[in-house]
Amino acid sequence: MGIKLGEETALVCRLRSLLTESNRPVAFIVGSGVSAGAVDGVGAIVGSMRGMLGNPREIDLFDEQVTGPSDVERYQQAAGFAEEYRGQDWLNIVIRQAVLGACPNLTPERRTQLAWANEKELKAFERDSPSWRLTSATEALGRLLQLLPKERRGAVITTNFDPLLEIAVRRAGARAHWQQIDLDGKLSRGEDDDTVDIAHVHGYWRRGDTLHTVYQLQKPRPELHGSLRGSLSDHTLVVVGYSGWDDAFSRSLREYVQEKDAKGVDLIWCSYDELTEASFSSGLLRELGEAPRRSFYHQIDANRLFPDLVDAYVAAVECPHGWRPINRPMLDAMGVRTPGEEEVVAFFDGAQPDWPEAMDHRIPRLSPVTDLNEAVRHCFDGDSGGQIVAAVGPMGEGKSMVLRQATVDLVRSRDDVTVLWRDRGTSVDPDAVLAIPQRAGHHILLVSDDGALVIDGLRQLLTKCRTQGRADIYALLAAQECEWRNRRAWLELDDFLADTVTLHGLTEADGEAIVVAWQDFGALRELAKVPESERAHRLVDLSSAPYGRRQSSLVGAMLKLRYGPLLDEHVAELLRRIEEHPKVGNATLRETFLMIAVLHSAYNVKKRRIQPMSVRILAEALQAKPAAIEMQVEDTLRKEAALSEHGESLWVRHVSIADAALRISRAQCPGELISVIRKLVRAAVQLSPAAGALDDDLYSVAYLSSRLSNGEEAVAASEAAVAAAPARLSYQTSLMSALRKATRLPEAHRTAEQAVKGMADMSDPESKWGFLLEWGTVAGQDRHPASNALLDGVALTLSVHEHQIVSALGNMAVPLTKLHEQTSDPVYLNALRGVVGLMGTCRRTRRVDGYLTRHTTYITARGSTPPVGEDAWNAVQAAVDKLRPTAHSTLVPLLNSAGGSVRPPKGA
């Protein structure tokens, strides 16, 4: 069958999502299915009509004319008979009798009396009588309508005559704005926020006529038809308990949803019966099946659907947006599926865990899980003096699994805690969390991976908690050590931090448990060649190795031990598999993975501004939407144990995998990485402002060339930046540097000379200082020490910070030494002495100290001591003045712009 059919569980999820996450209002069409069990169905009403006739001759005539094969057809025949033999008023009485069947404690006499009462009496009875019995569907729908905000709550259109929905709405605490449309009329909306709009399109039990016959139902209703468009435009329309009679209302509904230019109408049709291919072969369903934006769900019992939907909606609104409740039913549902052996081995290979893996007893629970649970328990018991417990360690240390396993244990072991799990990209909204009702003896635990990303929100939340006297809200976090440190979590959360569990290295027991699990799954691989008694010890030793820029971690230890020299083969197979996937935007998945790998391999944890791949840069590079990145890149590579996400950043699962992927690419496809790098850098530059500072993720890619060890790749990166933004001088500087490191000095000179010609139009004149120092270095390495010293002299005039002065002086010391060695001219030795004297009075780094020691040794060996102050500056100035007449023509404009002096600006 060409039409996909959904089940009840999926429907509840979809409706809950629509009601809590979408901007579309949701309207309902409900029929007799929501009242069945309280109000007689059409079959019972036919029997009531027959019984109320009384006259034997009329009963015989009734039996002769009411012979349809279905209850619906017999009902319409019976209504036609009643209209012909008794009239519309009598038929209205029959309907009142049927509706009053929803008051089971009425005596037959009282029921008959009310059926013949006037509209005023019936209105009073409807509003004041406690006798009305509601179905589970009607009661739950009334509560749902009361809970929904006005902007999300569309009209409820019903073909029922009964007032049960109005009664359910009032009992739920809202007001019902109802209208009956017995012949024709427009749908109207109430103005107050607490009113629920209910339209009875076949009439209402106590006012006007009710519609039953084929003639009545099929009579054109142009006003109703036209008002559907205005009332349902841009809505999601949910049809429940309605079989779709062949009437004017159904015809209007069908024509509206079939309009391809309808303003965003979505139709969700729910059938109580099982739908088959034959169901769509004729009638209303056949025509709706051809409409755009429609979905069909079958075997939907309204008495289950609406109570389940209310529960799901309440759970969602009591849970802040972007947070998911983790509870026993959820864990039980997920625990039904045991991960297959391939999934478990993929986890050992570095795949990020999900809840089934966290509940799998075959995957060891390491000691930090117990540590986290104990720390949280101390928080709940008031023993710790804080509200936050954090697991902190390098990437690939198993924090995500530890966090999930600890969460599972807490949910399984305690009834006094509500656990809310943060979805990726969600911030902590203090007011939304504080809106969760406080319960005596109950705790709320916010659990977040990437915990460093929510530091500010947590601090604000817990500060408000103390102000408002709320002591029931806690947090359990996992965070990368570098992010935790860079965001100063220790300081920012100091007042609230109860305990920090450090994840780095394994205990002997943990190591033994992991190795046993590998063995059980036949996943020892290369480790099988190691004597059994040594395996765990090797894992413990390797996992405890110090980590720095290259980030040793548990994942790295597992890969090294299990794959060893075969890691490249493992990664080559990974690249082969992902190459078979469809393109993502304008690149293959292999190329996409290599983009992420390039940044991860070049990542340096010691450089604060350096970041991994961000989703926005990758989306720009691939010319794809962020949603495509999530579905086609993240989901696929996560399953391949190739990717992990932290906030909006994307990493290869471990740097050893990234390095291997780059090696394989260079060997298999020369030039592939250059193409990938060009595309990546171009995307970052295009996202960057024309002038001013760059965001860290953009900076990391735009200036990627400085961190690439492969010369040709570094040149390609810097060329891409210049091509995308030729007016940014700092990119020209990066290109010069890359060309210099690749020993392509003539090209570096040409780059500098071209940049000087356009200097006046550069968008970042503040970058001129760095440009001059780099050009000077190029000149020095190309055996032009005079140009080197002159360029450094101009850079000194632009040095506004002490570190700039130190760098310019340190750079100048190198060509001054060369010039003295070549000429033995004392002016250059005196200038070098001046440089050493000036640098000696400044704050320096360890690296600068090394250079200073070397230059001090040079002048000391020649019996000289460094001057200071004016004498030092005069010595430097004398050397530059001596070199100016020999300057290359390209340097003259720069020297003239400096005014002849080497002195930095006053106050520098």
Coordinates of N, CA and C in Angstrom, one line a residue, residues 63-158:
D63 N -40.0 -1.0 9.6 CA -39.1 -2.1 9.3 C -39.0 -2.4 7.8
E64 N -40.0 -2.0 7.1 CA -39.9 -2.2 5.6 C -38.9 -1.2 5.0
Q65 N -38.8 0.0 5.6 CA -38.0 1.1 5.0 C -36.6 1.2 5.5
V66 N -36.4 0.7 6.7 CA -35.1 0.8 7.4 C -34.4 -0.6 7.3
T67 N -33.7 -0.8 6.2 CA -33.2 -2.1 5.9 C -31.7 -2.0 5.4
G68 N -31.0 -0.9 5.6 CA -29.7 -0.7 5.2 C -28.7 -1.7 5.7
P69 N -27.6 -2.0 5.0 CA -26.6 -3.0 5.5 C -25.8 -2.6 6.7
S70 N -25.7 -1.3 6.9 CA -24.9 -0.8 8.0 C -25.7 0.1 9.0
D71 N -25.2 0.3 10.2 CA -25.8 1.1 11.2 C -26.0 2.5 10.7
V72 N -25.0 3.0 10.0 CA -25.1 4.4 9.5 C -26.2 4.5 8.5
E73 N -26.3 3.6 7.5 CA -27.3 3.7 6.5 C -28.7 3.5 7.1
R74 N -28.8 2.6 8.1 CA -30.1 2.4 8.7 C -30.5 3.6 9.5
Y75 N -29.5 4.3 10.1 CA -29.8 5.5 10.9 C -30.4 6.6 10.0
Q76 N -29.7 6.8 8.8 CA -30.2 7.8 7.9 C -31.6 7.5 7.4
Q77 N -31.8 6.2 7.1 CA -33.1 5.7 6.6 C -34.2 6.0 7.7
A78 N -33.8 5.7 9.0 CA -34.7 5.8 10.1 C -35.0 7.3 10.3
A79 N -34.0 8.2 10.2 CA -34.2 9.6 10.3 C -35.1 10.1 9.2
G80 N -35.0 9.6 8.0 CA -35.9 10.0 6.9 C -37.3 9.6 7.2
F81 N -37.5 8.4 7.7 CA -38.8 7.9 8.0 C -39.4 8.8 9.1
A82 N -38.6 9.1 10.2 CA -39.1 9.9 11.3 C -39.5 11.3 10.8
E83 N -38.7 11.9 9.9 CA -39.1 13.2 9.4 C -40.3 13.2 8.6
E84 N -40.5 12.1 7.9 CA -41.7 12.0 7.0 C -43.0 11.7 7.8
Y85 N -42.9 10.8 8.8 CA -44.0 10.3 9.6 C -44.3 11.1 10.9
R86 N -43.2 11.7 11.4 CA -43.4 12.4 12.7 C -43.0 13.8 12.7
G87 N -42.0 14.2 11.8 CA -41.6 15.5 11.7 C -40.3 15.8 12.5
Q88 N -39.6 16.9 12.2 CA -38.3 17.3 12.8 C -38.4 17.4 14.3
D89 N -39.5 18.0 14.8 CA -39.5 18.1 16.3 C -39.4 16.8 17.0
W90 N -40.1 15.8 16.5 CA -40.1 14.5 17.1 C -38.7 13.9 17.0
L91 N -38.1 14.1 15.9 CA -36.7 13.6 15.7 C -35.8 14.2 16.7
N92 N -36.0 15.5 16.9 CA -35.2 16.2 17.9 C -35.3 15.6 19.3
I93 N -36.6 15.2 19.6 CA -36.8 14.6 20.9 C -36.1 13.2 21.0
V94 N -36.1 12.5 19.9 CA -35.3 11.2 19.9 C -33.9 11.5 20.3
I95 N -33.3 12.5 19.7 CA -31.9 12.8 19.9 C -31.7 13.2 21.4
R96 N -32.6 14.0 21.9 CA -32.5 14.4 23.3 C -32.5 13.2 24.2
Q97 N -33.4 12.3 23.9 CA -33.5 11.0 24.7 C -32.1 10.3 24.7
A98 N -31.5 10.2 23.5 CA -30.3 9.5 23.3 C -29.2 10.3 24.1
V99 N -29.1 11.6 24.0 CA -28.1 12.3 24.7 C -28.2 12.2 26.2
L100 N -29.5 12.2 26.7 CA -29.7 12.1 28.1 C -29.3 10.7 28.6
G101 N -29.1 9.8 27.7 CA -28.6 8.5 28.1 C -27.2 8.6 28.8
A102 N -26.5 9.7 28.6 CA -25.3 10.0 29.3 C -25.4 10.3 30.8
C103 N -26.7 10.3 31.3 CA -27.0 10.6 32.7 C -27.7 9.3 33.2
P104 N -26.9 8.3 33.5 CA -27.5 6.9 33.8 C -28.3 6.9 35.1
N105 N -28.2 7.9 36.0 CA -29.0 7.8 37.2 C -30.4 8.5 37.0
L106 N -30.7 8.9 35.8 CA -32.1 9.5 35.6 C -33.1 8.3 35.4
T107 N -34.2 8.5 36.0 CA -35.3 7.5 35.8 C -35.8 7.6 34.4
P108 N -36.4 6.6 33.8 CA -37.0 6.7 32.5 C -38.0 7.8 32.4
E109 N -38.8 8.0 33.5 CA -39.8 9.1 33.5 C -39.1 10.5 33.4
R110 N -38.1 10.7 34.3 CA -37.4 11.9 34.3 C -36.7 12.2 32.9
R111 N -36.2 11.1 32.4 CA -35.5 11.3 31.1 C -36.5 11.7 30.0
T112 N -37.7 11.1 30.0 CA -38.7 11.5 29.0 C -39.2 12.9 29.3
Q113 N -39.3 13.3 30.6 CA -39.7 14.6 30.9 C -38.8 15.7 30.4
L114 N -37.5 15.4 30.6 CA -36.5 16.4 30.2 C -36.4 16.4 28.6
A115 N -36.6 15.3 28.0 CA -36.6 15.3 26.5 C -37.6 16.3 25.9
W116 N -38.7 16.4 26.6 CA -39.8 17.3 26.1 C -39.7 18.7 26.8
A117 N -38.7 19.0 27.6 CA -38.6 20.3 28.3 C -38.2 21.3 27.3
N118 N -38.3 22.6 27.7 CA -37.9 23.7 26.8 C -36.4 24.0 26.9
E119 N -36.0 24.8 26.0 CA -34.5 25.0 25.9 C -33.9 25.6 27.2
K120 N -34.7 26.5 27.9 CA -34.2 27.1 29.1 C -34.0 26.0 30.2
E121 N -34.9 25.1 30.3 CA -34.8 24.0 31.3 C -33.6 23.1 31.0
L122 N -33.5 22.8 29.7 CA -32.4 21.9 29.3 C -31.0 22.6 29.5
K123 N -30.9 23.9 29.3 CA -29.7 24.6 29.5 C -29.3 24.5 31.0
A124 N -30.3 24.7 31.9 CA -30.0 24.7 33.3 C -29.5 23.3 33.7
F125 N -30.2 22.3 33.2 CA -29.8 20.9 33.5 C -28.4 20.6 33.0
E126 N -28.1 21.0 31.8 CA -26.8 20.8 31.2 C -25.7 21.4 32.1
R127 N -25.9 22.6 32.6 CA -24.9 23.3 33.3 C -24.8 22.8 34.8
D128 N -25.9 22.5 35.4 CA -25.9 22.3 36.9 C -25.9 20.8 37.3
S129 N -26.3 19.9 36.4 CA -26.5 18.6 36.9 C -25.2 17.8 37.0
P130 N -24.9 17.1 38.1 CA -23.7 16.3 38.2 C -23.9 14.9 37.6
S131 N -25.1 14.7 37.0 CA -25.4 13.4 36.5 C -24.6 12.9 35.2
W132 N -24.1 13.9 34.5 CA -23.5 13.6 33.2 C -22.2 12.7 33.4
R133 N -22.2 11.6 32.7 CA -21.1 10.7 32.7 C -20.3 10.9 31.4
L134 N -19.0 11.2 31.7 CA -18.1 11.5 30.6 C -17.3 10.2 30.2
T135 N -17.0 10.1 28.9 CA -16.1 9.0 28.5 C -14.6 9.5 28.9
S136 N -13.7 8.5 28.9 CA -12.3 8.9 29.2 C -11.8 9.8 28.1
A137 N -12.2 9.6 26.9 CA -11.8 10.5 25.8 C -12.3 11.9 26.0
T138 N -13.6 12.0 26.3 CA -14.1 13.4 26.4 C -13.5 14.1 27.6
E139 N -13.4 13.4 28.7 CA -12.8 14.0 29.9 C -11.4 14.5 29.7
A140 N -10.6 13.7 29.1 CA -9.2 14.0 28.8 C -9.1 15.1 27.8
L141 N -9.9 15.1 26.7 CA -9.9 16.1 25.7 C -10.2 17.5 26.4
G142 N -11.2 17.5 27.3 CA -11.6 18.7 27.9 C -10.5 19.3 28.8
R143 N -9.7 18.4 29.4 CA -8.6 18.8 30.2 C -7.5 19.4 29.3
L144 N -7.2 18.7 28.2 CA -6.2 19.1 27.3 C -6.5 20.5 26.8
L145 N -7.8 20.7 26.4 CA -8.1 22.0 25.8 C -8.0 23.1 26.9
Q146 N -8.3 22.8 28.1 CA -8.1 23.8 29.2 C -6.6 24.1 29.4
L147 N -5.7 23.1 29.2 CA -4.3 23.3 29.5 C -3.6 24.1 28.4
L148 N -4.1 23.9 27.1 CA -3.4 24.6 26.0 C -3.6 26.1 26.1
P149 N -2.5 26.8 25.8 CA -2.6 28.3 25.7 C -3.5 28.6 24.4
K150 N -4.1 29.8 24.5 CA -5.0 30.2 23.4 C -4.4 30.2 22.1
E151 N -3.1 30.6 22.0 CA -2.5 30.7 20.6 C -2.2 29.3 20.0
R152 N -2.2 28.3 20.9 CA -2.0 26.9 20.4 C -3.3 26.2 20.2
R153 N -4.4 26.7 20.7 CA -5.6 25.9 20.7 C -6.5 26.4 19.6
G154 N -6.7 25.5 18.6 CA -7.6 25.8 17.5 C -9.0 25.4 17.9
A155 N -10.0 25.6 17.0 CA -11.3 25.2 17.3 C -11.5 23.7 17.4
V156 N -12.6 23.3 18.1 CA -13.0 21.9 18.1 C -14.3 21.8 17.3
I157 N -14.3 21.1 16.2 CA -15.5 20.9 15.3 C -16.0 19.5 15.6
T158 N -17.3 19.4 15.9 CA -17.8 18.1 16.1 C -19.1 17.8 15.4

